[in-house]
Amino acid sequence: MSQIQKIILTIFLVDLCGILYLQHPLEIKNPIIGVVLFTVIMSLVLASLMVKKKSKDHQTIGYAILFIGLGDVFLVISGIFLPDYDHISNPLGMLAFTCAYATLSLLFAKNFALQKSDMLKAIPVLLVILPVLSILLPNIQGVMFILAIVFSLVVSFMAWNALCCLHRGYYNNKVATRFAIAGFLMLLSDMGVAFVLFYPDPAISQSAWLQNEIWITYVPAWALIFVNLLEEKLVA
């Protein structure tokens, strides 16, 4: 890892510590938290726009980061400052993140195969997604039910292919390892978001520990994606 990559990763980890600290003395939907969260993600988006894309794979990473920035506009900013429009902002946010994960799936699915090693790496993904769906789907109706199913399929496919980067041999080892960790962290983060959006008990869905789980996984995941964007060469 180069010096600039270490600095970038350290900055985002320090930002994460600030977010976690603010979660406890402030209310979950306090505007201060919203501004801090949005600033962290937008700094990632703006930095990605300034990075020279050295290959089509680098460009694909850039598109994915743009989509998550758009998703946070709807889920973070709209959710805090325009709560009466959740019925509009939540589906749009889910759609933006679905596009981000579909873009990452194109990136992670290089040298796609269905061998034994690929099947084994589906196990941890299924162990996460299936219990969450069994708990939350009965609470979802209408258009959001369809979006939830589509989103679950896309994020699961993305996380599975991220883990498969470890053995498919398209990316070099350090890049593949970062992709694998990032993809699985994103899955964990979005399962936390799903509980915030769809679990009926506010004691759980609005709890500080759940918010912490989301950001402990979300920020490092996209920081790792950005670190790979800074790599001169991604492929093996």
Coordinates of C-alpha atoms in Angstrom, one line a residue:
M1 CA 0.0 0.0 0.0
S2 CA 1.4 3.4 -1.0
Q3 CA 1.8 6.3 1.4
I4 CA -1.2 8.2 -0.1
Q5 CA -3.4 5.1 0.2
K6 CA -2.4 4.7 3.9
I7 CA -3.2 8.4 4.5
I8 CA -6.6 8.1 2.8
L9 CA -7.6 5.0 4.7
T10 CA -6.5 6.6 8.0
I11 CA -8.5 9.7 7.3
F12 CA -11.7 7.7 6.7
L13 CA -11.1 5.6 9.8
V14 CA -10.7 8.8 11.9
D15 CA -13.9 10.1 10.3
L16 CA -15.6 6.8 11.3
C17 CA -14.5 7.2 14.9
G18 CA -16.1 10.7 14.9
I19 CA -19.3 9.3 13.5
L20 CA -19.5 6.6 16.2
Y21 CA -18.8 9.2 18.9
L22 CA -21.6 11.4 17.7
Q23 CA -24.1 8.6 17.6
H24 CA -24.3 8.4 21.4
P25 CA -24.8 11.9 22.8
L26 CA -27.0 13.0 19.8
E27 CA -30.3 11.6 18.6
I28 CA -30.1 9.2 15.6
K29 CA -31.7 11.7 13.2
N30 CA -30.0 14.8 14.6
P31 CA -29.0 17.1 11.6
I32 CA -25.4 17.3 12.9
I33 CA -25.0 13.6 12.4
G34 CA -26.6 13.8 8.9
V35 CA -24.2 16.6 7.9
V36 CA -21.2 14.7 9.2
L37 CA -22.2 11.4 7.5
F38 CA -23.0 13.2 4.2
T39 CA -19.7 15.1 4.3
V40 CA -17.7 11.9 4.7
I41 CA -19.3 10.2 1.8
M42 CA -19.3 13.3 -0.5
S43 CA -15.6 13.7 0.2
L44 CA -15.1 10.2 -1.1
V45 CA -17.2 10.9 -4.2
L46 CA -15.4 14.2 -4.9
A47 CA -12.0 12.6 -4.4
S48 CA -13.0 9.8 -6.8
L49 CA -13.8 12.4 -9.5
M50 CA -10.3 13.9 -9.2
V51 CA -8.5 10.5 -9.6
K52 CA -7.3 9.7 -13.1
K53 CA -8.9 6.5 -14.2
K54 CA -6.2 4.3 -15.6
S55 CA -8.4 1.5 -17.0
K56 CA -12.0 0.5 -17.7
D57 CA -12.0 -1.2 -14.3
H58 CA -10.9 2.0 -12.6
Q59 CA -13.8 3.8 -14.4
T60 CA -16.2 1.2 -13.2
I61 CA -15.1 1.8 -9.6
G62 CA -15.7 5.5 -10.2
Y63 CA -19.2 4.9 -11.4
A64 CA -20.0 2.8 -8.3
I65 CA -18.8 5.5 -6.0
L66 CA -21.0 8.1 -7.8
F67 CA -24.1 5.9 -7.3
I68 CA -23.5 5.5 -3.5
G69 CA -23.2 9.3 -3.3
L70 CA -26.5 9.6 -4.9
G71 CA -28.0 7.0 -2.7
D72 CA -26.8 8.8 0.4
V73 CA -28.5 12.0 -0.8
F74 CA -31.8 10.2 -0.6
L75 CA -31.2 7.9 2.5
V76 CA -29.2 10.2 4.7
I77 CA -29.9 13.8 3.9
S78 CA -33.6 13.3 2.8
G79 CA -34.2 10.9 5.7
I80 CA -33.0 13.5 8.3
F81 CA -34.1 16.8 6.8
L82 CA -37.2 15.7 4.9
P83 CA -38.7 12.8 6.9
D84 CA -42.2 13.4 5.6
Y85 CA -40.9 12.3 2.1
D86 CA -39.5 8.9 3.2
H87 CA -42.0 7.2 0.9
I88 CA -40.2 8.8 -2.0
S89 CA -36.6 9.1 -0.8
N90 CA -36.3 5.5 0.5
P91 CA -37.2 3.8 -2.8
L92 CA -34.9 6.2 -4.7
G93 CA -32.1 5.6 -2.3
M94 CA -32.5 1.8 -2.6
L95 CA -32.5 2.2 -6.4
A96 CA -29.3 4.2 -6.4
F97 CA -27.6 1.6 -4.1
T98 CA -28.9 -1.2 -6.3
C99 CA -27.2 0.5 -9.3
A100 CA -24.0 0.8 -7.3
Y101 CA -24.0 -2.9 -6.4
A102 CA -24.9 -3.9 -9.9
T103 CA -21.9 -1.8 -11.1
L104 CA -19.6 -3.5 -8.6
S105 CA -20.9 -6.9 -9.7
L106 CA -19.7 -6.2 -13.2
L107 CA -16.3 -5.4 -11.6
F108 CA -16.2 -8.5 -9.3
A109 CA -17.5 -11.0 -11.7
K110 CA -14.5 -11.1 -14.0
N111 CA -13.4 -14.7 -14.8
F112 CA -16.9 -15.7 -13.6
A113 CA -17.2 -19.5 -12.9
L114 CA -19.4 -21.9 -11.1
Q115 CA -16.9 -24.3 -9.5
K116 CA -16.8 -25.8 -6.0
S117 CA -14.8 -22.9 -4.6
D118 CA -17.4 -20.5 -6.0
M119 CA -20.2 -22.4 -4.4
L120 CA -18.4 -22.5 -1.0
K121 CA -18.1 -18.8 -1.0
A122 CA -21.9 -18.4 -1.4
I123 CA -22.3 -20.0 2.1
P124 CA -21.4 -16.9 4.2
V125 CA -23.5 -14.7 2.0
L126 CA -26.5 -17.0 2.5
L127 CA -25.9 -17.2 6.2
V128 CA -26.3 -13.4 6.4
I129 CA -29.1 -12.7 3.9
L130 CA -31.6 -15.5 4.5
P131 CA -32.2 -14.9 8.3
V132 CA -32.6 -11.2 7.6
L133 CA -35.1 -11.7 4.8
S134 CA -37.1 -14.2 6.9
I135 CA -37.4 -11.6 9.7
L136 CA -38.1 -8.5 7.5
L137 CA -40.1 -9.5 4.4
P138 CA -43.3 -10.1 6.4
N139 CA -43.2 -6.4 7.3
I140 CA -42.8 -5.1 3.8
Q141 CA -45.6 -4.5 1.3
G142 CA -46.3 -3.2 -2.2
V143 CA -43.6 -1.7 -4.3
M144 CA -41.1 -1.7 -1.5
F145 CA -41.5 -5.5 -1.3
I146 CA -40.5 -5.9 -4.9
L147 CA -37.6 -3.4 -4.4
A148 CA -36.4 -5.3 -1.3
I149 CA -36.3 -8.6 -3.2
V150 CA -34.5 -7.1 -6.2
F151 CA -32.1 -5.3 -3.9
S152 CA -31.4 -8.4 -1.8
L153 CA -30.6 -10.4 -5.0
V154 CA -28.2 -7.7 -6.3
V155 CA -26.4 -7.1 -3.0
S156 CA -26.0 -10.9 -2.4
F157 CA -24.7 -11.5 -6.0
M158 CA -22.3 -8.6 -5.5
A159 CA -21.0 -9.9 -2.1
W160 CA -20.6 -13.4 -3.4
N161 CA -18.6 -12.3 -6.4
A162 CA -16.5 -10.1 -4.2
L163 CA -15.5 -13.1 -2.1
C164 CA -14.9 -15.1 -5.3
C165 CA -12.3 -12.4 -6.4
L166 CA -10.0 -14.2 -4.0
H167 CA -9.6 -17.3 -6.2
R168 CA -10.7 -16.3 -9.7
G169 CA -7.3 -14.8 -10.5
Y170 CA -8.3 -11.7 -12.5
Y171 CA -7.1 -9.2 -9.9
N172 CA -3.8 -9.2 -8.1
N173 CA -3.9 -10.5 -4.5
K174 CA -4.0 -7.2 -2.6
V175 CA -6.7 -5.8 -4.8
A176 CA -8.7 -9.0 -4.7
T177 CA -8.4 -9.1 -0.9
R178 CA -9.7 -5.5 -0.6
F179 CA -12.6 -6.2 -2.9
A180 CA -13.5 -9.3 -1.0
I181 CA -13.5 -7.6 2.4
A182 CA -15.3 -4.5 1.0
G183 CA -18.1 -6.6 -0.6
F184 CA -18.9 -8.6 2.5
L185 CA -18.8 -5.5 4.7
M186 CA -21.3 -3.8 2.3
L187 CA -23.6 -6.8 2.7
L188 CA -23.4 -6.5 6.5
S189 CA -24.0 -2.8 6.4
D190 CA -27.1 -3.1 4.2
M191 CA -28.6 -5.7 6.4
G192 CA -28.4 -3.1 9.2
V193 CA -30.0 -0.5 6.9
A194 CA -32.8 -3.0 6.1
F195 CA -33.6 -3.3 9.8
V196 CA -33.6 0.5 10.1
L197 CA -36.1 0.8 7.2
F198 CA -38.3 -2.2 7.8
Y199 CA -38.1 -3.5 11.4
P200 CA -41.3 -2.4 13.2
D201 CA -39.8 -2.0 16.7
P202 CA -38.1 1.4 17.1
A203 CA -36.2 0.1 20.1
I204 CA -34.2 -1.9 17.6
S205 CA -34.5 0.0 14.3
Q206 CA -33.5 3.3 15.8
S207 CA -30.9 2.0 18.3
A208 CA -27.4 3.5 18.4
W209 CA -25.8 0.1 18.3
L210 CA -27.5 -0.7 15.0
Q211 CA -26.4 2.6 13.6
N212 CA -22.9 1.8 14.7
E213 CA -23.0 -1.5 13.0
I214 CA -24.0 0.2 9.7
W215 CA -21.2 2.7 9.8
I216 CA -18.5 0.4 11.1
T217 CA -19.0 -1.7 8.0
Y218 CA -20.1 0.9 5.5
V219 CA -17.2 3.5 5.8
P220 CA -14.3 1.0 5.7
A221 CA -15.9 -0.9 2.8
W222 CA -16.0 2.1 0.5
A223 CA -12.7 3.3 1.8
L224 CA -11.2 0.0 0.6
I225 CA -12.9 0.4 -2.8
F226 CA -11.4 3.9 -3.0
V227 CA -7.9 2.6 -2.1
N228 CA -8.2 0.2 -5.0
L229 CA -9.2 3.1 -7.2
L230 CA -5.7 4.6 -6.4
E231 CA -3.9 1.4 -7.5
E232 CA -1.8 1.8 -10.6
K233 CA -2.7 -1.8 -11.7
L234 CA -5.7 -3.8 -10.6
V235 CA -5.3 -7.0 -12.7
A236 CA -2.9 -9.9 -11.9

